[in-house]
Protein backbone atom coordinates (compact mmCIF):
# COMPACT_ATOMS: atom_id res chain seq x y z
CA LEU A 1 20.83 35.50 24.66
CA GLU A 2 18.75 35.38 27.86
CA GLU A 3 15.59 34.85 25.77
CA LEU A 4 17.25 32.09 23.75
CA GLY A 5 18.41 30.45 26.97
CA ALA A 6 14.92 30.61 28.42
CA ASP A 7 13.43 29.11 25.24
CA LEU A 8 15.94 26.27 25.30
CA MET A 9 15.18 25.57 28.95
CA ALA A 10 11.45 25.57 28.21
CA GLN A 11 11.97 23.10 25.37
CA LYS A 12 13.98 20.82 27.66
CA LEU A 13 11.34 20.99 30.38
CA ARG A 14 8.60 20.10 27.88
CA ALA A 15 10.67 17.19 26.59
CA VAL A 16 11.27 15.95 30.16
CA ALA A 17 7.54 16.23 30.87
CA ASP A 18 6.77 14.17 27.76
CA VAL A 19 8.96 11.27 28.87
CA TRP A 20 8.10 11.39 32.60
CA LEU A 21 6.09 8.34 33.63
CA ARG A 22 3.65 8.20 36.53
CA SER A 23 2.99 5.00 38.45
CA SER A 24 0.66 2.62 36.59
CA ARG A 25 -2.09 2.90 39.25
CA THR A 26 -2.02 6.71 39.29
CA GLN A 27 -1.87 6.91 35.50
CA ALA A 28 -4.81 4.52 35.10
CA HIS A 29 -6.89 6.56 37.57
CA MET A 30 -6.06 9.83 35.81
CA ASP A 31 -6.77 8.35 32.37
CA GLN A 32 -10.18 7.09 33.52
CA ARG A 33 -11.08 10.43 35.09
CA THR A 34 -9.87 12.35 32.04
CA ARG A 35 -11.75 10.09 29.64
CA ARG A 36 -15.04 10.41 31.51
CA SER A 37 -14.77 14.19 31.56
CA LEU A 38 -14.00 14.20 27.83
CA VAL A 39 -17.01 11.98 27.07
CA ALA A 40 -19.21 14.25 29.16
CA ARG A 41 -17.85 17.32 27.38
CA VAL A 42 -18.52 15.86 23.92
CA PHE A 43 -22.00 14.71 24.98
CA ASP A 44 -22.80 18.20 26.28
CA LEU A 45 -21.66 19.82 23.03
CA LEU A 46 -23.81 17.42 21.00
CA ASP A 47 -26.85 17.87 23.27
CA ALA A 48 -27.72 21.34 21.98
CA GLY A 49 -31.18 21.29 23.55
CA GLN A 50 -29.85 20.09 26.93
CA THR A 51 -32.38 17.24 26.98
CA GLY A 52 -29.93 14.66 28.30
CA ARG A 53 -30.45 12.63 25.12
CA LEU A 54 -28.75 12.49 21.73
CA ASP A 55 -31.22 12.01 18.90
CA GLN A 56 -30.52 10.81 15.37
CA ASP A 57 -29.24 14.16 14.10
CA SER A 58 -27.02 14.74 17.16
CA LEU A 59 -25.34 11.35 16.82
CA LEU A 60 -24.86 11.97 13.11
CA ARG A 61 -22.81 15.06 13.97
CA TYR A 62 -20.56 12.86 16.13
CA VAL A 63 -20.07 9.97 13.70
CA ARG A 64 -19.24 12.43 10.91
CA LEU A 65 -16.29 13.46 13.04
CA VAL A 66 -15.08 9.91 13.56
CA GLY A 67 -15.10 8.84 9.93
CA TYR A 68 -18.69 8.10 8.85
CA ASP A 69 -19.13 9.31 5.28
CA GLY A 70 -22.48 7.83 4.25
CA PRO A 71 -25.47 9.89 3.07
CA SER A 72 -28.02 11.14 5.58
CA SER A 73 -30.66 8.82 4.09
CA GLU A 74 -28.48 5.81 4.98
CA TRP A 75 -27.86 7.08 8.51
CA THR A 76 -31.39 6.13 9.62
CA THR A 77 -30.55 2.45 9.16
CA GLU A 78 -27.22 2.83 10.95
CA TYR A 79 -28.79 4.78 13.81
CA GLU A 80 -31.49 2.15 14.36
CA ALA A 81 -28.82 -0.56 14.43
CA ILE A 82 -26.88 1.44 17.05
CA ALA A 83 -30.05 1.79 19.17
CA ASP A 84 -30.61 -1.98 19.01
CA GLN A 85 -27.00 -2.71 19.94
CA TYR A 86 -26.84 -0.36 22.92
CA ASP A 87 -30.43 -0.93 24.03
CA PHE A 88 -31.93 2.54 23.93
CA ASP A 89 -35.16 3.88 22.45
CA ALA A 90 -34.35 5.30 19.01
CA ALA A 91 -37.26 7.74 19.30
CA LYS A 92 -35.93 9.19 22.57
CA GLY A 93 -32.23 9.04 21.76
CA ALA A 94 -29.09 7.85 23.54
CA GLY A 95 -28.35 8.82 27.13
CA ILE A 96 -24.83 9.59 28.29
CA GLU A 97 -24.40 6.01 29.57
CA HIS A 98 -25.22 4.64 26.09
CA PHE A 99 -22.97 7.20 24.42
CA GLU A 100 -20.05 6.40 26.76
CA GLU A 101 -20.47 2.68 26.11
CA MET A 102 -20.45 3.26 22.35
CA VAL A 103 -17.41 5.56 22.19
CA SER A 104 -15.49 3.28 24.58
CA ASN A 105 -16.16 0.07 22.65
CA HIS A 106 -12.97 -0.80 20.78
CA GLN A 107 -14.96 -3.01 18.41
CA ASP A 108 -17.25 -0.15 17.35
CA GLY A 109 -16.60 2.22 14.48
CA ALA A 110 -17.60 5.11 16.75
CA TYR A 111 -14.78 4.42 19.21
CA ALA A 112 -12.46 7.34 19.96
CA ASP A 113 -9.39 7.47 22.19
CA GLU A 114 -8.68 10.45 24.45
CA GLU A 115 -6.91 12.40 21.75
CA GLY A 116 -9.77 11.73 19.34
CA LEU A 117 -12.33 12.91 21.90
CA ARG A 118 -10.36 16.11 22.46
CA ARG A 119 -10.30 16.82 18.74
CA VAL A 120 -14.03 16.10 18.45
CA ALA A 121 -14.71 18.49 21.33
CA VAL A 122 -12.62 21.22 19.69
CA ASP A 123 -14.44 20.81 16.38
CA LEU A 124 -17.87 20.78 18.02
CA ALA A 125 -17.04 23.89 20.04
CA ALA A 126 -15.88 25.61 16.86
CA GLN A 127 -19.13 24.66 15.10
CA ARG A 128 -21.15 26.01 18.02
CA SER A 129 -19.26 29.32 17.95
CA HIS A 130 -20.02 29.60 14.23
CA ASN A 131 -23.73 28.80 14.63
CA GLY A 132 -23.21 25.14 13.87
CA ALA A 133 -21.32 25.77 10.63
CA ALA A 134 -24.53 25.15 8.72
CA GLY A 135 -24.10 23.41 5.42
CA ARG A 136 -20.43 22.65 5.99
CA ARG A 137 -19.44 19.01 6.18
CA PRO A 138 -16.95 18.50 9.06
CA HIS A 139 -13.53 17.00 8.55
CA ALA A 140 -13.22 13.59 10.21
CA VAL A 141 -10.72 13.44 13.08
CA GLN A 142 -10.52 9.69 12.48
CA PRO A 143 -10.26 8.11 9.04
CA TRP A 144 -12.33 4.95 9.31
CA TYR A 145 -15.84 4.18 10.58
CA ARG A 146 -16.94 0.59 10.15
CA VAL A 147 -20.67 0.60 9.37
CA ARG A 148 -22.92 -2.19 10.59
CA ALA A 149 -24.11 -5.18 8.57
CA LYS A 150 -27.59 -3.77 7.90
CA THR A 151 -26.08 -0.55 6.58
CA ARG A 152 -23.71 -2.47 4.32
CA GLU A 153 -26.68 -4.40 2.96
CA LEU A 154 -28.42 -1.10 2.23
CA ARG A 155 -25.32 0.24 0.49
CA ALA A 156 -25.25 -2.80 -1.77
CA THR A 157 -28.59 -1.72 -3.28
CA ARG A 158 -27.02 1.46 -4.70
CA PRO A 159 -26.22 1.58 -8.47
CA ARG A 160 -22.81 0.24 -9.42
CA ASP A 161 -21.65 3.62 -10.77
CA GLU A 162 -22.31 5.19 -7.37
CA LEU A 163 -20.32 2.47 -5.61
CA VAL A 164 -17.35 2.91 -7.94
CA GLU A 165 -17.50 6.65 -7.30
CA ALA A 166 -17.64 5.97 -3.54
CA LEU A 167 -14.57 3.78 -3.91
CA PHE A 168 -12.81 6.61 -5.74
CA HIS A 169 -13.60 9.08 -2.94
CA ALA A 170 -12.53 6.57 -0.28
CA LEU A 171 -9.13 6.45 -1.97
CA ASP A 172 -9.02 10.22 -2.50
CA GLU A 173 -8.45 11.19 1.14
CA ALA A 174 -7.01 14.59 0.20
CA GLN A 175 -10.11 15.33 -1.92
CA ARG A 176 -8.02 16.38 -4.92
CA GLY A 177 -10.30 14.73 -7.45
CA ARG A 178 -7.29 12.67 -8.59
CA LEU A 179 -5.67 9.40 -7.55
CA GLY A 180 -1.88 9.37 -7.70
CA PRO A 181 0.43 6.33 -7.60
CA GLU A 182 0.09 5.89 -3.83
CA GLN A 183 -3.72 5.83 -3.89
CA LEU A 184 -3.86 3.59 -6.95
CA ARG A 185 -1.48 1.17 -5.27
CA THR A 186 -3.93 0.95 -2.36
CA TYR A 187 -6.66 0.12 -4.86
CA ALA A 188 -4.46 -2.44 -6.62
CA GLY A 189 -3.70 -4.08 -3.28
CA SER A 190 -7.42 -4.43 -2.61
CA VAL A 191 -7.81 -6.53 -5.76
CA GLY A 192 -4.74 -8.72 -5.44
CA PHE A 193 -1.55 -6.79 -6.29
CA GLU A 194 1.24 -7.86 -3.91
CA GLY A 195 4.37 -6.77 -5.76
CA SER A 196 7.39 -4.75 -4.63
CA ASP A 197 7.86 -1.00 -4.93
CA GLU A 198 9.81 -1.49 -8.16
CA GLU A 199 7.11 -3.74 -9.60
CA TRP A 200 4.46 -1.18 -8.69
CA ALA A 201 6.44 1.53 -10.50
CA THR A 202 6.15 -0.57 -13.66
CA GLU A 203 2.45 -1.19 -13.06
CA TYR A 204 1.79 2.53 -12.62
CA ALA A 205 3.64 3.31 -15.84
CA GLU A 206 1.38 0.85 -17.66
CA LEU A 207 -1.73 2.45 -16.14
CA CYS A 208 -0.61 5.87 -17.34
CA HIS A 209 0.06 4.44 -20.81
CA VAL A 210 -3.18 2.48 -21.19
CA TYR A 211 -5.60 5.00 -19.67
CA GLN A 212 -3.82 8.24 -20.72
CA ILE A 213 -3.22 9.25 -17.10
CA GLU A 214 -0.96 12.24 -16.45
CA ALA A 215 1.63 10.68 -14.13
CA ARG A 216 2.08 13.59 -11.71
CA SER A 217 -1.57 14.55 -11.25
CA GLY A 218 -3.01 11.02 -11.33
CA ALA A 219 -6.28 9.46 -12.54
CA ASP A 220 -9.60 11.30 -12.53
CA LEU A 221 -12.92 9.56 -11.89
CA ALA A 222 -13.57 8.74 -15.56
CA GLN A 223 -10.12 7.16 -15.94
CA PHE A 224 -10.57 5.29 -12.67
CA ARG A 225 -13.86 3.79 -13.87
CA LYS A 226 -12.09 2.40 -16.94
CA LEU A 227 -9.23 1.14 -14.79
CA VAL A 228 -11.59 -0.69 -12.42
CA ASP A 229 -13.27 -2.52 -15.30
CA GLY A 230 -10.01 -3.13 -17.18
CA LYS A 231 -6.77 -3.55 -15.27
CA GLY A 232 -8.66 -4.05 -12.01
CA GLY A 233 -10.69 -6.88 -13.52
CA GLN A 234 -13.89 -5.82 -11.75
CA SER A 235 -16.27 -5.34 -14.65
CA ALA A 236 -18.46 -8.11 -13.24
CA ALA A 237 -17.94 -7.36 -9.53
CA GLU A 238 -21.02 -7.74 -7.34
CA ALA A 239 -22.33 -4.74 -5.42
CA GLU A 240 -21.68 -6.53 -2.10
CA ASP A 241 -18.05 -7.03 -3.10
CA LEU A 242 -17.63 -3.34 -3.91
CA VAL A 243 -19.13 -2.35 -0.56
CA GLU A 244 -16.69 -4.61 1.29
CA GLN A 245 -13.85 -3.32 -0.86
CA ILE A 246 -14.64 0.27 0.11
CA GLU A 247 -14.44 -0.74 3.78
CA LEU A 248 -11.13 -2.53 3.17
CA VAL A 249 -9.67 0.45 1.33
CA ARG A 250 -10.68 2.85 4.08
CA HIS A 251 -8.99 0.63 6.65
CA GLN A 252 -5.82 0.44 4.56
CA GLN A 253 -5.82 4.23 4.23
CA ALA A 254 -6.31 4.58 7.98
CA ASP A 255 -3.37 2.31 8.77
CA SER A 256 -1.04 3.59 6.03
CA PRO A 257 2.57 4.56 6.93
CA ALA A 258 1.84 8.23 6.19
CA ARG A 259 -1.20 8.16 8.49
CA ARG A 260 0.84 6.47 11.22
CA ARG A 261 3.62 9.07 10.94
CA ALA A 262 1.08 11.88 11.21
CA GLY A 263 -0.54 10.18 14.17
CA SER A 264 2.75 9.81 16.03
CA ILE A 265 3.28 13.55 15.76
CA ALA A 266 -0.29 14.48 16.68
CA SER A 267 -0.69 12.07 19.58
CA ARG A 268 1.46 10.07 21.98
CA ARG A 269 -1.34 7.50 21.99
CA SER A 270 -1.11 6.66 18.29
CA SER A 271 -0.05 3.07 19.01
CA ARG A 272 -3.35 2.52 20.86
CA ALA A 273 -5.27 3.91 17.89
CA ARG A 274 -3.42 1.57 15.51
CA SER A 275 -4.20 -1.39 17.75
CA ARG A 276 -7.86 -0.42 17.63
CA LEU A 277 -7.80 -0.22 13.84
CA MET A 278 -6.21 -3.65 13.58
CA SER A 279 -8.85 -4.99 15.99
CA LEU A 280 -11.61 -3.55 13.83
CA ALA A 281 -9.98 -5.03 10.74
CA SER A 282 -9.98 -8.48 12.32
CA VAL A 283 -13.67 -8.09 13.17
CA ALA A 284 -14.36 -7.11 9.56
CA THR A 285 -13.05 -10.45 8.32
CA LEU A 286 -15.33 -12.53 10.57
CA GLY A 287 -18.69 -13.96 9.70
CA ASP A 288 -19.88 -14.84 6.23
CA GLU A 289 -18.10 -12.01 4.41
CA LYS A 290 -16.21 -13.12 1.34
CA PRO A 291 -12.46 -12.51 1.04
CA ALA A 292 -11.30 -9.93 -1.49
CA ALA A 293 -11.03 -11.33 -5.01
CA ASN A 294 -7.66 -11.38 -6.77
CA THR A 295 -8.66 -9.79 -10.06
CA TRP A 296 -5.67 -7.47 -10.68
CA LYS A 297 -4.21 -8.18 -14.12
CA PRO A 298 -0.42 -8.43 -14.52
CA VAL A 299 1.57 -6.19 -16.85
CA GLY A 300 0.47 -6.83 -20.43
CA ASN A 301 2.82 -8.29 -23.01
CA ASN A 302 2.61 -5.26 -25.32
CA PHE A 303 3.61 -2.83 -22.58
CA ALA A 304 6.43 -5.16 -21.48
CA ILE A 305 7.80 -5.12 -25.04
CA LEU A 306 7.64 -1.33 -25.28
CA ARG A 307 9.18 -0.91 -21.84
CA GLN A 308 12.09 -3.19 -22.73
CA PHE A 309 12.73 -1.15 -25.86
CA GLY A 310 12.43 2.14 -23.98
CA GLN A 311 14.96 1.00 -21.38
CA PHE A 312 17.30 -0.09 -24.16
CA MET A 313 17.06 3.29 -25.90
CA ARG A 314 17.77 5.17 -22.67
CA LYS A 315 20.83 3.05 -22.14
CA GLU A 316 22.15 3.63 -25.66
CA ALA A 317 21.34 7.34 -26.06
CA LYS A 318 20.88 10.48 -23.99
CA ASP A 319 17.63 11.62 -25.66
CA PRO A 320 15.16 10.60 -28.43
CA GLU A 321 17.03 12.66 -31.06
CA GLU A 322 20.26 10.82 -30.41
CA ALA A 323 18.38 7.52 -30.33
CA PHE A 324 17.01 8.22 -33.82
CA GLN A 325 20.57 8.81 -35.09
CA LEU A 326 21.46 5.26 -34.05
CA PHE A 327 19.34 4.04 -36.98
CA THR A 328 20.20 6.57 -39.67
CA ASP A 329 22.63 9.36 -40.55
CA LYS A 330 19.72 11.55 -41.59
CA ARG A 331 18.69 14.26 -39.14
CA PHE A 332 15.08 13.88 -40.28
CA GLY A 333 13.32 11.15 -42.23
CA ARG A 334 11.59 7.86 -41.87
CA LEU A 335 12.64 4.37 -40.96
CA SER A 336 11.12 1.46 -42.83
CA LYS A 337 10.48 -1.79 -41.03
CA ALA A 338 13.54 -3.37 -42.61
CA GLU A 339 15.78 -0.42 -41.61
CA PHE A 340 14.45 -0.39 -38.07
CA VAL A 341 14.76 -4.15 -37.50
CA ARG A 342 18.25 -4.19 -39.06
CA GLY A 343 19.30 -1.29 -36.82
CA LEU A 344 18.10 -3.08 -33.70
CA ALA A 345 20.02 -6.19 -34.72
CA GLN A 346 23.20 -4.15 -35.16
CA LEU A 347 22.65 -2.62 -31.71
CA ASP A 348 22.30 -6.14 -30.21
CA PHE A 349 18.75 -5.58 -29.01
CA GLU A 350 17.58 -8.92 -27.57
CA GLY A 351 13.84 -8.29 -27.61
CA ASP A 352 11.21 -8.99 -30.24
CA LYS A 353 12.26 -6.51 -32.93
CA GLU A 354 9.27 -6.93 -35.23
CA ALA A 355 6.85 -6.63 -32.31
CA VAL A 356 8.51 -3.35 -31.29
CA PHE A 357 8.04 -1.98 -34.81
CA ARG A 358 4.40 -3.09 -34.89
CA LEU A 359 3.62 -1.43 -31.55
CA LEU A 360 5.43 1.79 -32.48
CA ALA A 361 4.14 2.16 -36.03
CA LEU A 362 0.51 1.26 -35.17
CA GLY A 363 -0.32 0.24 -38.73
CA SER A 364 2.01 2.70 -40.44
CA ALA A 365 4.69 1.53 -42.87
CA CYS A 366 7.45 3.49 -41.19
CA ILE A 367 8.74 5.00 -37.96
CA VAL A 368 9.62 8.67 -37.41
CA LYS A 369 11.30 10.52 -34.57
CA LYS A 370 8.05 11.19 -32.68
CA HIS A 371 7.60 7.44 -32.22
CA LEU A 372 10.91 7.21 -30.38
CA ARG A 373 10.05 10.32 -28.37
CA TRP A 374 6.77 8.70 -27.34
CA VAL A 375 8.34 5.42 -26.17
CA TRP A 376 11.09 7.38 -24.41
CA GLN A 377 8.49 9.20 -22.31
CA LEU A 378 6.77 5.92 -21.51
CA LEU A 379 9.16 5.40 -18.60
CA ASP A 380 8.62 8.83 -17.02
CA ALA A 381 5.80 7.57 -14.79
CA GLU A 382 7.95 4.69 -13.56
CA GLU A 383 10.81 7.05 -12.72
CA LEU A 384 8.38 9.35 -10.90
CA VAL A 385 7.27 6.58 -8.54
CA ILE A 386 10.87 5.52 -7.85
CA GLU A 387 11.93 9.13 -7.19
CA ARG A 388 9.05 9.69 -4.76
CA LYS A 389 10.06 6.56 -2.90
CA ARG A 390 13.64 7.82 -2.67
CA ARG A 391 12.46 11.18 -1.31
CA ARG A 392 10.28 9.53 1.32
CA HIS A 393 13.23 7.42 2.40
CA CYS A 394 15.48 10.49 2.65
CA THR A 395 12.81 12.35 4.64
CA ALA A 396 12.45 9.44 7.06
CA GLU A 397 16.22 9.32 7.55
CA SER A 398 16.33 13.07 8.13
CA ILE A 399 13.58 12.87 10.77
CA ALA A 400 15.34 9.99 12.50
CA ALA A 401 18.63 11.92 12.55
CA HIS A 402 16.86 14.99 13.96
CA ARG A 403 15.40 12.92 16.79
CA VAL A 404 18.82 11.51 17.62
CA ARG A 405 20.25 15.02 17.81
CA ALA A 406 17.32 16.16 19.97
CA ASN A 407 17.86 13.27 22.39
CA LYS A 408 21.56 14.10 22.63
CA THR A 409 20.67 17.72 23.43
CA LEU A 410 18.52 16.55 26.35
CA THR A 411 21.48 14.69 27.85
CA LEU A 412 23.72 17.76 27.91
CA PRO A 413 24.55 19.04 31.44
């Protein structure tokens, strides 16, 4: 009991420390001092040779940790643009004053707040203790690095297949090799989709139907390529447009609700980081860059017909077997077009009955039970998206309730 009491007191003291506010002048002074020491610590960890300068390779190690994901061959162009911007000799490298200016510039993709600098320092120290973690690509502590105009121009010279693959990997933050409904919605939003959660559930179901995507695991790269050219309407997209789209997607991923929730847990300064991301996003829209094209295609008529029929069947029966019995007394057998259309009329189906038969039979003269089973499963992907949304909502409510209880605990005498 004494140990439990001590633990509870320690938790209360930590909570009180979290909410205690210093005077604005004192806090500003401490923040400035802390930030400078963090910048110096990161610089020292990057400066392996203790030359007082960070060369091209040293800065690459840093930007990898703040979201840069381009190839090493592209980094030369980016590095030279950084040298021009911060007025240092690219051959000699950046001094600590140039590095501090870069990482403190809110308009720069290399910016990092105090929490970001701490995480960079931890990762760099870990790499040093493991001999630099040779050959291992570090995990970015920040999700989005906005490359400079010259680098974007260089990226636009890459083959289209490589850019589509880069777009896929930008969406695939978890590196699963698959894009689920959440990631595909981010893509759809980048090409014009602005519908509700319910409308997206329908869109995702159509994607799974058209491109044979397994709803739970999501689309692989080959399926995504077809989706981009088809439903995404980007078969004729220019390379420059794809480059800008990748940047837009990475920003959307960085400022997603899930990322913001994770940031609020990891850092009390998450609101500052979000403000910085929004600032970078506004910068990205300036200049002569073209706005994103609205090429997303709405739900096709054929899928809408099948979906209407599938919803009707689920309302009238508990499973495909029972649905088949609505048309015939036979346990097995076939339904001719006339029998099927007549059965739908008797069931008061208001959709296009002959179109439903045509889409189910696919050139056959009759319909069997497997056709009904197929259209029944057509709605599984839609239900999956709706169920995931419900679970997220329940989780958010549970977290909110837990915080309320925790706050009440702090007020106990």
